[in-house]
PDB file of C-alpha atoms in Angstrom:
ATOM      1  CA  MET V 142      72.129-131.871  31.019  1.00  0.00           C
ATOM      2  CA  ALA V 143      72.882-128.092  31.357  1.00  0.00           C
ATOM      3  CA  ASP V 144      73.999-128.341  35.053  1.00  0.00           C
ATOM      4  CA  ASP V 145      77.250-126.869  36.490  1.00  0.00           C
ATOM      5  CA  LEU V 146      80.347-129.143  36.467  1.00  0.00           C
ATOM      6  CA  ARG V 147      81.800-129.841  39.766  1.00  0.00           C
ATOM      7  CA  VAL V 148      85.532-130.740  39.170  1.00  0.00           C
ATOM      8  CA  ASN V 149      86.500-130.729  42.802  1.00  0.00           C
ATOM      9  CA  SER V 150      85.576-129.106  46.130  1.00  0.00           C
ATOM     10  CA  ARG V 151      87.087-125.573  45.088  1.00  0.00           C
ATOM     11  CA  LEU V 152      86.047-125.608  41.387  1.00  0.00           C
ATOM     12  CA  VAL V 153      82.750-125.647  39.797  1.00  0.00           C
ATOM     13  CA  ILE V 154      82.386-124.657  35.964  1.00  0.00           C
ATOM     14  CA  PRO V 155      79.071-123.064  35.404  1.00  0.00           C
ATOM     15  CA  ALA V 156      77.169-124.589  32.545  1.00  0.00           C
ATOM     16  CA  GLY V 157      77.328-121.353  30.514  1.00  0.00           C
ATOM     17  CA  GLU V 158      81.077-121.690  30.055  1.00  0.00           C
ATOM     18  CA  LEU V 159      80.698-125.323  28.268  1.00  0.00           C
ATOM     19  CA  SER V 160      79.585-125.585  24.868  1.00  0.00           C
ATOM     20  CA  GLU V 161      78.203-128.772  23.262  1.00  0.00           C
ATOM     21  CA  ARG V 162      78.193-129.709  19.645  1.00  0.00           C
ATOM     22  CA  PHE V 163      76.546-132.600  18.094  1.00  0.00           C
ATOM     23  CA  SER V 164      77.284-134.660  14.846  1.00  0.00           C
ATOM     24  CA  ARG V 165      76.746-138.052  13.582  1.00  0.00           C
ATOM     25  CA  SER V 166      78.590-140.741  15.004  1.00  0.00           C
ATOM     26  CA  SER V 167      80.724-143.076  12.720  1.00  0.00           C
ATOM     27  CA  GLY V 168      80.326-146.866  13.004  1.00  0.00           C
ATOM     28  CA  PRO V 169      77.596-149.278  12.931  1.00  0.00           C
ATOM     29  CA  GLY V 170      74.155-148.596  13.638  1.00  0.00           C
ATOM     30  CA  GLY V 171      70.623-149.221  12.862  1.00  0.00           C
ATOM     31  CA  GLN V 172      67.672-147.544  11.139  1.00  0.00           C
ATOM     32  CA  GLY V 173      68.347-144.305  13.005  1.00  0.00           C
ATOM     33  CA  VAL V 174      72.069-143.965  12.005  1.00  0.00           C
ATOM     34  CA  ASN V 175      71.404-141.622   9.262  1.00  0.00           C
ATOM     35  CA  THR V 176      69.373-139.397  11.236  1.00  0.00           C
ATOM     36  CA  THR V 177      70.698-139.184  14.820  1.00  0.00           C
ATOM     37  CA  ASP V 178      73.467-136.787  15.916  1.00  0.00           C
ATOM     38  CA  SER V 179      74.793-139.090  18.996  1.00  0.00           C
ATOM     39  CA  ARG V 180      78.429-137.700  18.869  1.00  0.00           C
ATOM     40  CA  VAL V 181      79.008-135.197  21.242  1.00  0.00           C
ATOM     41  CA  GLU V 182      82.027-132.678  21.375  1.00  0.00           C
ATOM     42  CA  LEU V 183      82.054-130.700  24.699  1.00  0.00           C
ATOM     43  CA  SER V 184      84.289-127.556  24.769  1.00  0.00           C
ATOM     44  CA  PHE V 185      85.667-125.486  27.644  1.00  0.00           C
ATOM     45  CA  ASP V 186      87.670-122.201  27.065  1.00  0.00           C
ATOM     46  CA  VAL V 187      90.526-122.797  29.683  1.00  0.00           C
ATOM     47  CA  ALA V 188      92.570-119.522  28.442  1.00  0.00           C
ATOM     48  CA  ASN V 189      89.437-117.167  29.100  1.00  0.00           C
ATOM     49  CA  SER V 190      87.324-118.854  31.542  1.00  0.00           C
ATOM     50  CA  PRO V 191      86.364-116.476  34.527  1.00  0.00           C
ATOM     51  CA  SER V 192      85.578-119.371  36.859  1.00  0.00           C
ATOM     52  CA  LEU V 193      89.371-120.222  37.114  1.00  0.00           C
ATOM     53  CA  ARG V 194      91.988-118.438  39.452  1.00  0.00           C
ATOM     54  CA  ASP V 195      95.184-117.356  37.693  1.00  0.00           C
ATOM     55  CA  ASP V 196      97.140-120.117  39.291  1.00  0.00           C
ATOM     56  CA  GLN V 197      94.805-122.710  38.105  1.00  0.00           C
ATOM     57  CA  ARG V 198      94.580-121.389  34.728  1.00  0.00           C
ATOM     58  CA  GLU V 199      98.312-121.347  34.395  1.00  0.00           C
ATOM     59  CA  ARG V 200      98.810-124.945  35.679  1.00  0.00           C
ATOM     60  CA  LEU V 201      96.043-126.047  33.333  1.00  0.00           C
ATOM     61  CA  LEU V 202      97.425-124.383  30.315  1.00  0.00           C
ATOM     62  CA  ARG V 203     100.857-125.702  30.967  1.00  0.00           C
ATOM     63  CA  ARG V 204      99.708-129.375  31.525  1.00  0.00           C
ATOM     64  CA  LEU V 205      97.280-129.508  28.816  1.00  0.00           C
ATOM     65  CA  SER V 206      99.096-127.664  26.301  1.00  0.00           C
ATOM     66  CA  GLY V 207      99.168-130.759  23.804  1.00  0.00           C
ATOM     67  CA  ARG V 208      95.296-130.839  24.034  1.00  0.00           C
ATOM     68  CA  LEU V 209      94.312-127.338  23.594  1.00  0.00           C
ATOM     69  CA  THR V 210      93.352-125.670  20.429  1.00  0.00           C
ATOM     70  CA  GLY V 211      93.515-121.989  20.940  1.00  0.00           C
ATOM     71  CA  GLY V 212      93.185-122.371  24.528  1.00  0.00           C
ATOM     72  CA  VAL V 213      89.972-124.501  24.454  1.00  0.00           C
ATOM     73  CA  LEU V 214      89.776-127.960  25.495  1.00  0.00           C
ATOM     74  CA  THR V 215      87.513-130.192  23.458  1.00  0.00           C
ATOM     75  CA  ILE V 216      86.343-133.617  24.609  1.00  0.00           C
ATOM     76  CA  ALA V 217      84.591-135.839  21.967  1.00  0.00           C
ATOM     77  CA  ALA V 218      82.471-138.792  22.929  1.00  0.00           C
ATOM     78  CA  SER V 219      80.888-141.263  20.689  1.00  0.00           C
ATOM     79  CA  GLU V 220      81.078-144.676  22.149  1.00  0.00           C
ATOM     80  CA  HIS V 221      77.402-144.932  23.053  1.00  0.00           C
ATOM     81  CA  ARG V 222      74.389-144.931  20.605  1.00  0.00           C
ATOM     82  CA  ALA V 223      72.383-142.688  22.772  1.00  0.00           C
ATOM     83  CA  GLN V 224      73.268-138.948  22.759  1.00  0.00           C
ATOM     84  CA  LEU V 225      72.449-138.488  26.401  1.00  0.00           C
ATOM     85  CA  ALA V 226      74.903-141.148  27.349  1.00  0.00           C
ATOM     86  CA  ASN V 227      77.620-139.679  25.252  1.00  0.00           C
ATOM     87  CA  ARG V 228      77.068-136.223  26.727  1.00  0.00           C
ATOM     88  CA  GLU V 229      77.452-137.762  30.244  1.00  0.00           C
ATOM     89  CA  ALA V 230      80.518-139.603  29.162  1.00  0.00           C
ATOM     90  CA  ALA V 231      82.099-136.452  27.709  1.00  0.00           C
ATOM     91  CA  ARG V 232      81.384-134.589  30.959  1.00  0.00           C
ATOM     92  CA  GLU V 233      83.085-137.266  33.005  1.00  0.00           C
ATOM     93  CA  ARG V 234      85.979-137.139  30.784  1.00  0.00           C
ATOM     94  CA  LEU V 235      86.488-133.501  30.824  1.00  0.00           C
ATOM     95  CA  VAL V 236      86.329-133.567  34.732  1.00  0.00           C
ATOM     96  CA  ALA V 237      88.966-136.269  34.668  1.00  0.00           C
ATOM     97  CA  ALA V 238      91.176-134.287  32.360  1.00  0.00           C
ATOM     98  CA  LEU V 239      90.826-130.998  34.526  1.00  0.00           C
ATOM     99  CA  ARG V 240      91.108-132.961  37.792  1.00  0.00           C
ATOM    100  CA  ASP V 241      94.380-134.707  36.547  1.00  0.00           C
ATOM    101  CA  ALA V 242      95.817-131.426  35.301  1.00  0.00           C
ATOM    102  CA  MET V 243      95.092-129.582  38.469  1.00  0.00           C
ATOM    103  CA  ALA V 244      96.487-132.041  40.661  1.00  0.00           C
ATOM    104  CA  PRO V 245      99.695-130.779  42.574  1.00  0.00           C
ATOM    105  CA  PRO V 246     102.966-132.198  41.481  1.00  0.00           C
ATOM    106  CA  PRO V 247     104.485-135.153  43.336  1.00  0.00           C
ATOM    107  CA  PRO V 248     107.137-134.373  45.866  1.00  0.00           C
ATOM    108  CA  PRO V 249     110.412-134.655  44.574  1.00  0.00           C
ATOM    109  CA  ARG V 250     112.561-137.778  45.123  1.00  0.00           C
ATOM    110  CA  ARG V 251     115.033-137.779  47.824  1.00  0.00           C
ATOM    111  CA  PRO V 252     118.172-139.327  46.628  1.00  0.00           C
ATOM    112  CA  THR V 253     119.066-142.352  48.780  1.00  0.00           C
ATOM    113  CA  ARG V 254     122.187-144.527  48.830  1.00  0.00           C
ATOM    114  CA  PRO V 255     122.346-148.569  48.617  1.00  0.00           C
ATOM    115  CA  THR V 256     122.919-150.245  52.119  1.00  0.00           C
ATOM    116  CA  ARG V 257     126.138-151.911  52.760  1.00  0.00           C
ATOM    117  CA  GLY V 258     124.185-155.237  52.839  1.00  0.00           C
ATOM    118  CA  SER V 259     122.552-154.715  49.505  1.00  0.00           C
ATOM    119  CA  LYS V 260     126.249-153.839  47.924  1.00  0.00           C
ATOM    120  CA  GLU V 261     127.630-157.191  49.661  1.00  0.00           C
ATOM    121  CA  ARG V 262     124.690-159.184  48.191  1.00  0.00           C
ATOM    122  CA  ARG V 263     125.078-157.752  44.694  1.00  0.00           C
ATOM    123  CA  ILE V 264     128.774-158.280  44.748  1.00  0.00           C
ATOM    124  CA  ALA V 265     128.298-161.887  45.935  1.00  0.00           C
ATOM    125  CA  ALA V 266     125.643-162.717  43.474  1.00  0.00           C
ATOM    126  CA  LYS V 267     128.014-161.358  40.760  1.00  0.00           C
ATOM    127  CA  LYS V 268     130.840-163.629  41.978  1.00  0.00           C
ATOM    128  CA  ARG V 269     128.514-166.600  41.966  1.00  0.00           C
ATOM    129  CA  ARG V 270     127.495-165.792  38.308  1.00  0.00           C
ATOM    130  CA  GLY V 271     131.195-165.403  37.266  1.00  0.00           C
ATOM    131  CA  ASP V 272     131.919-168.996  38.984  1.00  0.00           C
ATOM    132  CA  VAL V 273     129.085-170.533  37.106  1.00  0.00           C
ATOM    133  CA  LYS V 274     130.549-169.118  33.721  1.00  0.00           C
ATOM    134  CA  LYS V 275     134.048-170.145  34.588  1.00  0.00           C
ATOM    135  CA  GLY V 276     132.709-173.628  35.371  1.00  0.00           C
ATOM    136  CA  ARG V 277     131.422-173.830  31.816  1.00  0.00           C
ATOM    137  CA  ARG V 278     134.771-172.943  29.948  1.00  0.00           C
ATOM    138  CA  GLY V 279     136.909-175.957  28.751  1.00  0.00           C
ATOM    139  CA  ARG V 280     140.046-177.084  30.595  1.00  0.00           C
ATOM    140  CA  PHE V 281     143.321-176.720  28.687  1.00  0.00           C
ATOM    141  CA  ASP V 282     145.326-179.427  30.926  1.00  0.00           C
ATOM    142  CA  ASP V 283     146.759-181.090  28.049  1.00  0.00           C
TER     143      ASP V 283
END
């Protein structure tokens, strides 16, 4: 499991920059529930990583600011009963989080105006609705 982590074509995180911690998972289990440390916490120091360029580091720190503790991103996985499966799940989640945070921002929205036809259809629909409501009123012809 101590392989390098490929985030995208330009970024590979060496295994030495990742740290794993194991603990007992909560929830139901069998006889081995009291002895197996199947929960995995995978940590990556974003603030001090030498494998990140400065622009990548700034973007990650800005976009992941709510999930970082002292510049370190920690992912916990405990949904599987096997430690190996939890290690793989944590690595996949870390890659997904880094990939999403490093994605370039979407292009800005170009403001557009409604077309003449759409304005006319909107006004006509409002008039029809008003006529329906007018037809529901009682007559005062007495």
